[in-house]
């Protein structure tokens, strides 16, 4: 649409090829030819991938019309001058010229297309991007729409354009405006528009019966009380300085009502403004959540609780906010809430009788033999992450595999499990050791436990390297850490 296109001056000229070579892509005049054109046989192999001058036809053995590129001789073929120049340049022969129509042409849409493209680059949100894209697409759609050539007997039903301005207005501008309005209606709710208009009228102290009813229904306040409050505000000298309908003035109104203590006097106005600031203007957030649902709830996460699904969707949808969260601060906060939770559990466990303690211990596969005090102590040690192998009811002491110990700890709370390290090209030993240190700090591992559990989180080349240096019998975590870094 940025290239030269016809805009008027259509007339029939002499049916010859004279002047065809004088035309170029930016000539002020253009032509459309009706010709008989043939392919030379020696060009078949050269042009076999994609012959020039395709046409509609029905293939052999089919009943469906398709666009076909063939070497057949074409009779009464209608072609634009630029396509005909290309065909002749590549060896096609024109046997006869039936008709030629000439017209004036220019790049009359180029500036508009360029402007919309540039505005789309500068768009600040998705709506503006779609708007300027639609403004280009709507022009293409309205120009490519098939115009009926059927005439009926009533001439008053026919559209005749007196000027090119009228033709452009009816064939381009009105369809474009219609598509823009339809697109806006699809993205926005009409009742939201009515509410925005009503709020603007209220801030300008110019409520009508219709806008008053809209605000009353929205904020569930009395129409009479709302009108009375606005009449009082209209005569309030300080309030009139905030007059204006914009997002900034709305918050200025709310701040003014709160700081001056008038929020308890003008309750209807204050409630309406507060409720307006939290309404969803578009459905973009909802659409975005549904688009993320197929990513979050995949085959690996096909079974999860609704609460977990909502939490994951919230994190995935609001990635801009999540990326700014300090993970260390989250871990520190998690550690800070551990003690109050444990204290409350301690109070609950102290109230338990022996049969309740046995039930809780059996749920966790813990040894349920001993006095009440021993049972309470065993349960508290488990909840505090301090259980040892002797506390569990069924465990093969002859098979104290390190990974079994780690899996046993998985059921403790809190328990932070480090990631697995294999020493691949995409992994960093420094990052792994940092996470391992953090896990050890959260889980309360001692120096010996850190040395004992490390192979459970190694695999591949990293595990082979550890097994080669294991016989050095490291007594300090710092010595092993130094070897791993080297």
Coordinates of C-alpha atoms in Angstrom, one line a residue:
X1 CA 0.0 0.0 0.0
X2 CA 3.0 2.3 0.1
X3 CA 3.7 1.8 -3.6
X4 CA 2.2 3.8 -6.5
X5 CA -1.6 3.0 -6.9
X6 CA -4.3 4.3 -9.3
X7 CA -6.3 7.3 -8.1
X8 CA -8.1 8.6 -11.3
X9 CA -7.8 9.6 -15.0
X10 CA -8.9 6.2 -16.3
X11 CA -9.2 6.1 -20.1
X12 CA -8.7 3.6 -23.0
X13 CA -5.6 4.1 -25.2
X14 CA -4.3 2.5 -28.3
X15 CA -3.9 -1.3 -27.9
X16 CA -0.2 -1.6 -28.5
X17 CA 3.0 -2.2 -26.4
X18 CA 4.3 1.3 -27.4
X19 CA 5.5 3.2 -24.3
X20 CA 5.6 0.1 -22.1
X21 CA 9.3 0.3 -21.6
X22 CA 9.1 4.0 -20.8
X23 CA 7.1 3.2 -17.6
X24 CA 8.8 2.5 -14.3
X25 CA 7.6 1.9 -10.7
X26 CA 7.2 5.6 -10.0
X27 CA 5.8 6.8 -13.3
X28 CA 2.9 9.3 -12.9
X29 CA 0.8 7.1 -15.2
X30 CA 0.2 3.4 -15.2
X31 CA -1.5 0.8 -17.5
X32 CA -3.3 -2.5 -17.4
X33 CA -3.1 -4.7 -20.5
X34 CA -5.3 -7.4 -21.9
X35 CA -3.0 -9.7 -24.0
X36 CA -2.4 -13.1 -25.5
X37 CA 1.0 -14.3 -24.2
X38 CA 2.9 -17.5 -24.7
X39 CA 5.9 -19.4 -23.2
X40 CA 8.8 -20.5 -25.4
X41 CA 9.6 -24.2 -24.9
X42 CA 13.3 -23.6 -24.1
X43 CA 12.2 -21.6 -21.0
X44 CA 10.3 -24.5 -19.4
X45 CA 13.3 -26.0 -17.6
X46 CA 14.5 -22.6 -16.4
X47 CA 11.1 -21.4 -15.1
X48 CA 9.9 -24.8 -13.9
X49 CA 10.0 -23.9 -10.2
X50 CA 7.6 -20.9 -10.6
X51 CA 6.3 -19.9 -14.0
X52 CA 5.3 -16.2 -14.6
X53 CA 1.7 -15.0 -15.0
X54 CA -0.4 -17.4 -12.9
X55 CA -4.1 -17.7 -13.5
X56 CA -7.2 -19.3 -12.1
X57 CA -8.2 -22.7 -13.5
X58 CA -9.4 -26.2 -12.7
X59 CA -6.7 -28.8 -12.5
X60 CA -7.1 -32.1 -14.3
X61 CA -9.1 -34.6 -12.2
X62 CA -10.5 -31.8 -9.9
X63 CA -13.7 -29.7 -9.8
X64 CA -12.2 -26.9 -7.6
X65 CA -10.9 -23.7 -9.1
X66 CA -7.3 -23.0 -8.0
X67 CA -4.6 -20.5 -8.7
X68 CA -2.2 -22.2 -11.1
X69 CA 1.2 -21.3 -12.5
X70 CA 1.5 -23.1 -15.9
X71 CA 3.4 -22.9 -19.2
X72 CA 0.1 -22.8 -21.2
X73 CA -0.6 -20.0 -23.7
X74 CA -2.8 -17.5 -22.0
X75 CA -5.6 -15.8 -24.0
X76 CA -7.2 -12.4 -23.0
X77 CA -4.9 -12.3 -19.9
X78 CA -5.3 -9.1 -17.9
X79 CA -2.0 -8.0 -16.3
X80 CA -0.5 -4.9 -14.7
X81 CA 2.2 -3.2 -16.7
X82 CA 4.9 -4.0 -14.1
X83 CA 4.1 -7.7 -14.2
X84 CA 4.1 -7.6 -18.0
X85 CA 7.5 -5.9 -18.1
X86 CA 8.9 -8.6 -15.9
X87 CA 7.5 -11.4 -18.0
X88 CA 8.7 -9.9 -21.3
X89 CA 12.2 -9.3 -19.8
X90 CA 12.4 -13.0 -18.9
X91 CA 11.5 -14.3 -22.4
X92 CA 7.7 -14.5 -22.7
X93 CA 6.2 -13.6 -26.0
X94 CA 3.2 -11.3 -26.5
X95 CA 1.2 -12.3 -29.6
X96 CA -1.6 -9.8 -29.4
X97 CA -2.7 -6.8 -27.4
X98 CA -6.5 -6.6 -27.1
X99 CA -7.1 -3.6 -24.8
X100 CA -5.1 -1.1 -22.7
X101 CA -6.5 1.1 -20.0
X102 CA -4.4 4.0 -18.7
X103 CA -4.7 5.8 -15.3
X104 CA -3.0 8.3 -13.1
X105 CA -1.1 6.9 -10.1
X106 CA 0.9 8.0 -7.1
X107 CA 1.9 6.8 -3.6
X108 CA -1.1 8.5 -2.1
X109 CA -1.3 6.1 0.9
X110 CA 2.5 5.9 1.6
X111 CA 2.5 8.8 4.1
X112 CA -0.4 7.4 6.1
X113 CA 1.1 3.9 6.2
X114 CA 4.4 5.3 7.3
X115 CA 2.8 7.5 10.0
X116 CA 0.8 4.5 11.4
X117 CA 3.9 2.3 11.4
X118 CA 6.0 4.9 13.2
X119 CA 3.2 5.5 15.8
X120 CA 3.0 1.8 16.4
X121 CA 6.7 1.7 17.1
X122 CA 6.3 4.5 19.7
X123 CA 3.2 2.8 21.3
X124 CA 3.4 2.6 25.1
X125 CA 0.9 -0.3 25.5
X126 CA -0.8 -3.2 23.6
X127 CA -3.9 -1.2 22.9
X128 CA -2.0 1.5 21.0
X129 CA 0.0 -1.1 19.1
X130 CA -3.3 -2.8 18.0
X131 CA -4.9 0.5 17.1
X132 CA -2.2 1.7 14.7
X133 CA -2.0 -1.8 13.2
X134 CA -5.7 -1.8 12.7
X135 CA -5.6 1.6 11.0
X136 CA -3.4 0.1 8.3
X137 CA -5.2 -3.2 8.0
X138 CA -8.6 -1.5 7.8
X139 CA -7.6 0.5 4.7
X140 CA -6.3 -2.7 3.0
X141 CA -9.5 -4.6 3.9
X142 CA -11.8 -1.8 2.6
X143 CA -9.8 -1.5 -0.7
X144 CA -9.6 -5.2 -1.3
X145 CA -13.3 -5.7 -0.7
X146 CA -15.1 -7.0 -3.8
X147 CA -17.5 -4.3 -5.2
X148 CA -20.7 -5.6 -6.6
X149 CA -21.1 -4.9 -10.4
X150 CA -24.8 -5.8 -10.4
X151 CA -27.1 -2.9 -11.2
X152 CA -30.8 -2.9 -10.4
X153 CA -33.6 -1.0 -12.0
X154 CA -33.9 1.6 -9.3
X155 CA -31.1 4.2 -9.9
X156 CA -31.6 5.8 -6.5
X157 CA -30.1 2.7 -4.9
X158 CA -26.8 3.2 -6.8
X159 CA -23.9 5.1 -5.2
X160 CA -22.3 7.7 -7.5
X161 CA -19.5 9.8 -6.2
X162 CA -19.3 13.4 -7.3
X163 CA -15.7 13.9 -6.1
X164 CA -12.7 11.8 -5.1
X165 CA -13.0 13.2 -1.6
X166 CA -16.6 11.7 -1.3
X167 CA -15.4 8.4 -2.7
X168 CA -12.4 8.2 -0.2
X169 CA -14.7 9.2 2.7
X170 CA -17.3 6.5 1.9
X171 CA -15.0 3.7 0.7
X172 CA -12.1 4.2 3.1
X173 CA -12.8 6.6 6.0
X174 CA -16.2 5.2 7.1
X175 CA -15.1 1.5 7.0
X176 CA -11.9 2.4 8.9
X177 CA -13.9 4.3 11.5
X178 CA -16.3 1.3 11.8
X179 CA -13.5 -1.1 12.3
X180 CA -11.9 1.1 15.0
X181 CA -15.1 1.4 16.9
X182 CA -15.7 -2.4 16.6
X183 CA -12.2 -3.1 17.9
X184 CA -12.7 -0.7 20.9
X185 CA -16.1 -2.3 21.7
X186 CA -14.4 -5.7 21.7
X187 CA -11.7 -4.6 24.2
X188 CA -13.7 -2.4 26.5
X189 CA -17.1 -2.7 28.2
X190 CA -19.6 0.0 27.4
X191 CA -20.8 0.3 31.0
X192 CA -17.2 1.2 31.9
X193 CA -17.2 4.0 29.4
X194 CA -20.5 5.3 30.8
X195 CA -19.0 5.2 34.4
X196 CA -15.9 7.1 33.3
X197 CA -18.1 9.8 31.7
X198 CA -20.3 10.0 34.8
X199 CA -17.2 10.4 37.1
X200 CA -15.9 13.2 34.8
X201 CA -19.3 14.9 35.1
X202 CA -19.2 14.6 38.9
X203 CA -15.7 16.1 39.2
X204 CA -16.8 19.0 37.0
X205 CA -19.9 19.5 39.2
X206 CA -22.2 18.9 36.3
X207 CA -24.2 15.8 37.0
X208 CA -27.3 14.9 35.0
X209 CA -30.1 12.5 36.0
X210 CA -28.6 9.7 33.9
X211 CA -25.0 10.1 35.3
X212 CA -26.4 10.4 38.8
X213 CA -28.2 7.1 38.4
X214 CA -25.1 5.4 37.0
X215 CA -23.0 6.5 40.0
X216 CA -25.7 5.6 42.5
X217 CA -26.0 2.1 41.0
X218 CA -22.2 1.6 40.9
X219 CA -21.3 2.8 44.4
X220 CA -24.7 1.8 46.0
X221 CA -25.3 5.3 47.5
X222 CA -28.5 7.4 47.5
X223 CA -29.0 9.6 44.5
X224 CA -30.4 12.5 46.6
X225 CA -27.5 12.4 49.1
X226 CA -25.0 12.4 46.2
X227 CA -26.6 15.4 44.6
X228 CA -26.8 17.2 47.9
X229 CA -23.1 16.6 48.7
X230 CA -22.1 17.9 45.2
X231 CA -24.2 21.1 45.7
X232 CA -22.4 21.7 49.0
X233 CA -19.0 21.0 47.4
X234 CA -19.8 23.3 44.5
X235 CA -20.0 26.2 47.0
X236 CA -16.9 25.1 48.9
X237 CA -14.1 27.5 47.9
X238 CA -11.2 25.2 48.5
X239 CA -12.8 22.3 46.8
X240 CA -13.4 24.2 43.6
X241 CA -9.6 24.6 43.2
X242 CA -9.5 20.8 42.4
X243 CA -12.0 21.1 39.6
X244 CA -11.1 18.9 36.6
X245 CA -11.6 15.5 35.3
X246 CA -8.4 13.5 35.0
X247 CA -6.8 10.6 36.8
X248 CA -4.6 13.0 38.7
X249 CA -7.5 15.1 39.9
X250 CA -9.3 12.0 41.1
X251 CA -6.5 11.2 43.5
X252 CA -6.2 14.9 44.5
X253 CA -9.9 14.8 45.4
X254 CA -9.4 11.7 47.5
X255 CA -6.3 13.1 49.3
X256 CA -8.1 16.4 49.9
X257 CA -11.1 14.7 51.4
X258 CA -8.9 12.6 53.7
X259 CA -6.5 15.2 54.9
X260 CA -9.2 17.8 55.6
X261 CA -11.4 15.3 57.4
X262 CA -14.2 15.8 54.9
X263 CA -14.4 12.2 54.0
X264 CA -16.8 11.7 56.9
X265 CA -18.9 14.6 55.7
X266 CA -19.1 13.9 51.9
X267 CA -19.3 10.1 52.4
X268 CA -21.1 9.4 49.1
X269 CA -18.6 11.3 47.0
X270 CA -15.6 9.8 48.8
X271 CA -17.0 6.2 48.5
X272 CA -17.7 6.7 44.8
X273 CA -14.2 8.0 44.0
X274 CA -12.5 5.2 46.0
X275 CA -14.5 2.5 44.3
X276 CA -13.8 4.0 40.9
X277 CA -10.0 3.8 41.4
X278 CA -10.1 0.0 41.6
X279 CA -12.3 -0.9 38.7
X280 CA -10.8 -3.0 35.9
X281 CA -10.8 -0.8 32.8
X282 CA -10.1 -3.5 30.3
X283 CA -10.1 -7.3 30.1
X284 CA -6.3 -7.5 29.2
X285 CA -5.2 -8.9 32.6
X286 CA -7.9 -11.7 32.4
X287 CA -6.9 -12.6 28.8
X288 CA -3.2 -12.6 29.8
X289 CA -3.9 -15.0 32.7
X290 CA -5.8 -17.5 30.4
X291 CA -2.9 -17.4 27.9
X292 CA -0.4 -18.3 30.7
X293 CA -2.6 -21.1 32.1
X294 CA -1.5 -23.6 29.4
X295 CA 2.1 -22.9 30.3
X296 CA 1.7 -23.1 34.0
X297 CA -0.6 -26.1 34.1
X298 CA 1.3 -28.5 31.8
X299 CA 1.7 -32.3 31.9
X300 CA 4.3 -32.1 34.7
X301 CA 1.9 -30.0 36.9
X302 CA -1.4 -31.7 35.9
X303 CA -2.4 -32.3 39.5
X304 CA -2.2 -29.4 42.0
X305 CA -4.5 -27.6 44.4
X306 CA -6.4 -24.5 43.3
X307 CA -4.5 -22.4 45.8
X308 CA -1.1 -23.5 44.4
X309 CA -2.4 -23.0 40.8
X310 CA -3.6 -19.4 41.6
X311 CA -0.2 -18.6 43.3
X312 CA 1.8 -19.9 40.3
X313 CA -0.4 -18.0 37.9
X314 CA 0.0 -14.8 39.9
X315 CA 3.8 -15.2 39.9
X316 CA 4.0 -16.0 36.2
X317 CA 1.6 -13.2 35.1
X318 CA 3.2 -10.4 37.1
X319 CA 6.8 -11.2 36.2
X320 CA 7.8 -7.6 36.2
X321 CA 7.0 -7.3 39.9
X322 CA 8.4 -10.8 40.7
X323 CA 11.7 -10.0 39.1
X324 CA 12.2 -7.2 41.5
X325 CA 11.7 -9.4 44.6
X326 CA 14.8 -10.1 46.7
X327 CA 15.0 -13.8 47.2
X328 CA 17.3 -13.4 50.2
X329 CA 14.8 -11.1 51.9
X330 CA 12.0 -13.7 51.3
X331 CA 14.2 -16.4 52.9
X332 CA 15.0 -14.2 55.8
X333 CA 11.3 -13.4 56.3
X334 CA 10.5 -17.2 56.2
X335 CA 13.1 -17.8 58.9
X336 CA 11.7 -15.0 61.0
X337 CA 8.2 -16.5 61.0
X338 CA 9.4 -20.0 61.9
X339 CA 9.7 -19.4 65.6
X340 CA 6.2 -18.0 66.2
X341 CA 4.8 -21.0 64.2
X342 CA 6.9 -23.4 66.3
X343 CA 5.8 -21.7 69.5
X344 CA 2.1 -22.1 68.6
X345 CA 2.8 -25.8 67.7
X346 CA 4.5 -26.3 71.0
X347 CA 1.4 -25.0 72.8
X348 CA -0.8 -27.3 70.9
X349 CA 1.4 -30.4 71.4
X350 CA 1.6 -29.8 75.1
X351 CA -2.2 -30.2 75.2
X352 CA -2.1 -33.5 73.4
X353 CA -2.9 -36.7 75.3
X354 CA -0.9 -40.0 74.7
X355 CA -3.4 -41.4 72.1
X356 CA -3.2 -38.1 70.1
X357 CA 0.6 -38.1 70.2
X358 CA 0.7 -41.7 69.0
X359 CA -1.6 -40.8 66.1
X360 CA 0.5 -37.8 65.1
X361 CA 3.7 -39.8 65.3
X362 CA 2.3 -42.7 63.2
X363 CA 1.3 -40.2 60.5
X364 CA 5.0 -39.2 60.2
X365 CA 6.4 -42.8 60.4
X366 CA 8.0 -42.0 63.8
X367 CA 8.5 -44.3 66.7
X368 CA 5.5 -44.2 69.0
X369 CA 6.9 -46.1 72.0
X370 CA 7.8 -44.4 75.3
X371 CA 6.4 -42.1 77.9
X372 CA 4.3 -39.1 77.1
X373 CA 7.2 -36.8 77.6
X374 CA 9.4 -38.8 75.2
X375 CA 6.6 -38.8 72.6
X376 CA 6.2 -35.1 72.8
X377 CA 10.0 -34.6 72.6
X378 CA 10.2 -36.8 69.5
X379 CA 7.4 -35.0 67.7
X380 CA 8.9 -31.6 68.5
X381 CA 12.3 -32.7 67.3
X382 CA 10.7 -33.8 64.0
X383 CA 8.8 -30.5 63.5
X384 CA 11.9 -28.6 64.3
X385 CA 14.0 -30.6 61.8
X386 CA 16.2 -32.2 64.4
X387 CA 15.1 -35.9 64.0
X388 CA 17.7 -38.6 63.9
X389 CA 17.5 -42.1 62.4
X390 CA 16.5 -43.7 65.7
X391 CA 13.4 -41.5 65.9
X392 CA 11.8 -43.3 62.9
X393 CA 9.8 -46.4 63.3
X394 CA 10.8 -48.3 60.1
X395 CA 14.2 -47.6 58.6
X396 CA 16.9 -50.0 57.4
X397 CA 19.9 -49.1 59.5
X398 CA 22.1 -51.3 57.3
X399 CA 21.2 -49.2 54.3
X400 CA 21.8 -45.6 55.4
X401 CA 22.0 -44.2 51.9
X402 CA 22.7 -40.5 51.7
X403 CA 19.8 -39.9 49.2
X404 CA 17.5 -41.7 51.6
X405 CA 18.4 -39.3 54.3
X406 CA 17.8 -36.4 52.1
X407 CA 14.4 -37.7 51.0
X408 CA 13.5 -38.3 54.7
X409 CA 14.3 -34.6 55.3
X410 CA 12.0 -33.6 52.5
X411 CA 9.1 -34.1 54.8
X412 CA 10.5 -31.8 57.5
X413 CA 9.4 -28.2 57.8
X414 CA 11.1 -26.0 57.0
X415 CA 13.4 -27.7 54.6
X416 CA 15.2 -26.1 51.6
X417 CA 16.5 -28.5 49.1
X418 CA 19.6 -27.4 47.0
X419 CA 19.6 -28.0 43.2
X420 CA 21.5 -30.8 41.6
X421 CA 25.0 -30.0 40.2
X422 CA 26.5 -32.0 37.3
X423 CA 29.3 -29.6 36.2
X424 CA 27.8 -29.1 32.7
X425 CA 29.0 -26.1 30.6
X426 CA 25.8 -24.1 31.5
X427 CA 26.3 -24.6 35.3
X428 CA 28.4 -22.6 37.7
X429 CA 30.1 -24.2 40.7
X430 CA 30.1 -20.9 42.6
X431 CA 26.3 -20.5 42.2
X432 CA 25.7 -24.1 43.3
X433 CA 27.9 -23.8 46.4
X434 CA 26.1 -20.5 47.3
X435 CA 22.7 -22.2 47.1
X436 CA 24.1 -25.2 49.1
X437 CA 25.4 -22.9 51.8
X438 CA 22.0 -21.1 51.9
X439 CA 20.2 -24.5 52.2
X440 CA 22.5 -25.6 55.0
X441 CA 21.8 -22.4 56.9
X442 CA 18.0 -22.8 56.6
X443 CA 18.1 -26.5 57.4
X444 CA 20.5 -26.0 60.3
X445 CA 23.1 -28.4 59.0
X446 CA 26.4 -28.7 61.0
X447 CA 29.9 -28.9 59.3
X448 CA 29.8 -32.7 59.4
X449 CA 26.3 -32.8 57.9
X450 CA 27.3 -30.5 55.1
X451 CA 30.2 -32.8 54.3
X452 CA 27.9 -35.8 54.6
X453 CA 25.0 -34.6 52.4
X454 CA 27.0 -33.0 49.5
X455 CA 27.3 -36.1 47.3
X456 CA 23.5 -36.5 47.3
X457 CA 23.3 -33.3 45.2
X458 CA 26.0 -34.2 42.7
X459 CA 25.7 -36.2 39.6
X460 CA 27.6 -37.0 36.3
X461 CA 31.1 -35.6 36.1
X462 CA 30.7 -33.7 39.4
X463 CA 29.9 -36.9 41.3
X464 CA 32.9 -38.8 39.6
X465 CA 35.2 -36.0 40.7
X466 CA 33.9 -36.1 44.3
X467 CA 34.4 -39.9 44.4
X468 CA 38.0 -39.5 43.3
X469 CA 38.8 -37.1 46.1
X470 CA 36.6 -38.7 48.8
X471 CA 39.5 -40.8 50.1
X472 CA 41.2 -37.6 51.4
X473 CA 38.8 -37.7 54.4
X474 CA 37.9 -34.1 54.7
X475 CA 37.3 -33.0 58.3
X476 CA 36.4 -29.4 57.4
X477 CA 33.8 -28.1 55.0
X478 CA 36.1 -25.3 53.9
X479 CA 38.7 -27.8 52.7
X480 CA 36.2 -29.7 50.6
X481 CA 34.7 -26.5 49.2
X482 CA 38.2 -25.3 48.1
X483 CA 38.7 -28.6 46.3
X484 CA 35.4 -28.3 44.5
X485 CA 36.0 -24.8 43.4
X486 CA 39.5 -25.8 42.0

